[in-house]
């Protein structure tokens, strides 16, 4: 489980330079992050270290992420949005 300080930093990291990412990532953290396993939470945290253009391209399906863990997390986020 993430401690409050770490979770607060994670929420801050969801504030990106692109509005399109902001409206996907922050709600994901607030609504679905707690349901992830700790391992998946760590992968999400690592995903946030990616550059905005890459994140946007992966989420929009314009590019495929080469890292299987990050690609799986992107799919989780996209599927959550579709629900």
Short mmCIF file of C-alpha atoms in Angstrom, two decimals:
data_model
loop_
_atom_site.label_atom_id
_atom_site.label_comp_id
_atom_site.label_asym_id
_atom_site.label_seq_id
_atom_site.Cartn_x
_atom_site.Cartn_y
_atom_site.Cartn_z
CA UNK A 1 0.00 0.00 0.00
CA UNK A 2 1.25 3.47 -0.88
CA UNK A 3 1.75 5.85 2.02
CA UNK A 4 -0.12 9.16 1.86
CA UNK A 5 2.95 11.21 1.00
CA UNK A 6 3.86 8.90 -1.89
CA UNK A 7 0.27 8.91 -3.11
CA UNK A 8 0.21 12.72 -3.00
CA UNK A 9 3.38 12.84 -5.13
CA UNK A 10 1.77 10.38 -7.54
CA UNK A 11 -1.30 12.59 -7.90
CA UNK A 12 0.97 15.58 -8.52
CA UNK A 13 2.81 13.59 -11.21
CA UNK A 14 -0.54 13.00 -12.94
CA UNK A 15 -0.72 16.73 -13.62
CA UNK A 16 0.89 16.79 -17.02
CA UNK A 17 1.55 19.37 -19.69
CA UNK A 18 -1.30 18.00 -21.79
CA UNK A 19 -4.91 18.43 -20.74
CA UNK A 20 -5.80 15.17 -22.51
CA UNK A 21 -3.52 13.28 -20.13
CA UNK A 22 -4.65 15.21 -17.06
CA UNK A 23 -8.28 14.23 -17.55
CA UNK A 24 -7.34 10.54 -17.84
CA UNK A 25 -4.58 10.04 -15.31
CA UNK A 26 -5.79 11.91 -12.23
CA UNK A 27 -9.27 10.36 -12.26
CA UNK A 28 -7.64 6.95 -12.76
CA UNK A 29 -5.56 7.47 -9.61
CA UNK A 30 -8.53 8.72 -7.62
CA UNK A 31 -10.96 6.02 -8.75
CA UNK A 32 -8.99 2.90 -9.71
CA UNK A 33 -5.46 3.09 -8.33
CA UNK A 34 -6.44 1.62 -4.96
CA UNK A 35 -7.85 -1.47 -6.68
CA UNK A 36 -4.50 -2.31 -8.30
CA UNK A 37 -2.04 -4.73 -6.76
CA UNK A 38 1.03 -3.14 -5.24
CA UNK A 39 3.09 -4.40 -8.18
CA UNK A 40 0.72 -2.74 -10.66
CA UNK A 41 0.79 0.47 -8.62
CA UNK A 42 4.57 0.52 -8.95
CA UNK A 43 4.23 0.00 -12.72
CA UNK A 44 1.79 2.93 -12.88
CA UNK A 45 4.26 5.05 -10.95
CA UNK A 46 6.95 4.08 -13.48
CA UNK A 47 4.58 4.87 -16.35
CA UNK A 48 4.36 8.44 -15.10
CA UNK A 49 8.10 8.88 -15.69
CA UNK A 50 7.42 8.59 -19.44
CA UNK A 51 7.34 11.67 -21.65
CA UNK A 52 3.96 13.22 -22.40
CA UNK A 53 4.11 12.66 -26.18
CA UNK A 54 4.83 8.96 -25.63
CA UNK A 55 2.06 8.60 -23.04
CA UNK A 56 -0.39 10.33 -25.33
CA UNK A 57 0.57 8.18 -28.34
CA UNK A 58 0.25 4.97 -26.32
CA UNK A 59 -3.10 5.89 -24.79
CA UNK A 60 -4.54 7.05 -28.10
CA UNK A 61 -3.24 3.91 -29.83
CA UNK A 62 -0.99 5.79 -32.25
CA UNK A 63 2.05 3.84 -31.06
CA UNK A 64 2.68 0.61 -29.20
CA UNK A 65 4.73 0.73 -26.03
CA UNK A 66 7.72 -1.62 -26.22
CA UNK A 67 7.74 -2.30 -22.48
CA UNK A 68 5.18 -5.07 -21.79
CA UNK A 69 4.45 -3.93 -18.22
CA UNK A 70 3.83 -0.34 -19.30
CA UNK A 71 1.77 -1.50 -22.29
CA UNK A 72 -0.40 -3.56 -19.94
CA UNK A 73 -0.87 -0.55 -17.66
CA UNK A 74 -1.83 1.64 -20.63
CA UNK A 75 -4.41 -1.00 -21.59
CA UNK A 76 -5.75 -0.98 -18.03
CA UNK A 77 -6.15 2.81 -18.12
CA UNK A 78 -7.80 2.77 -21.55
CA UNK A 79 -10.18 -0.02 -20.55
CA UNK A 80 -11.10 1.87 -17.37
CA UNK A 81 -11.98 4.93 -19.46
CA UNK A 82 -14.16 2.88 -21.82
CA UNK A 83 -16.27 1.49 -18.95
#
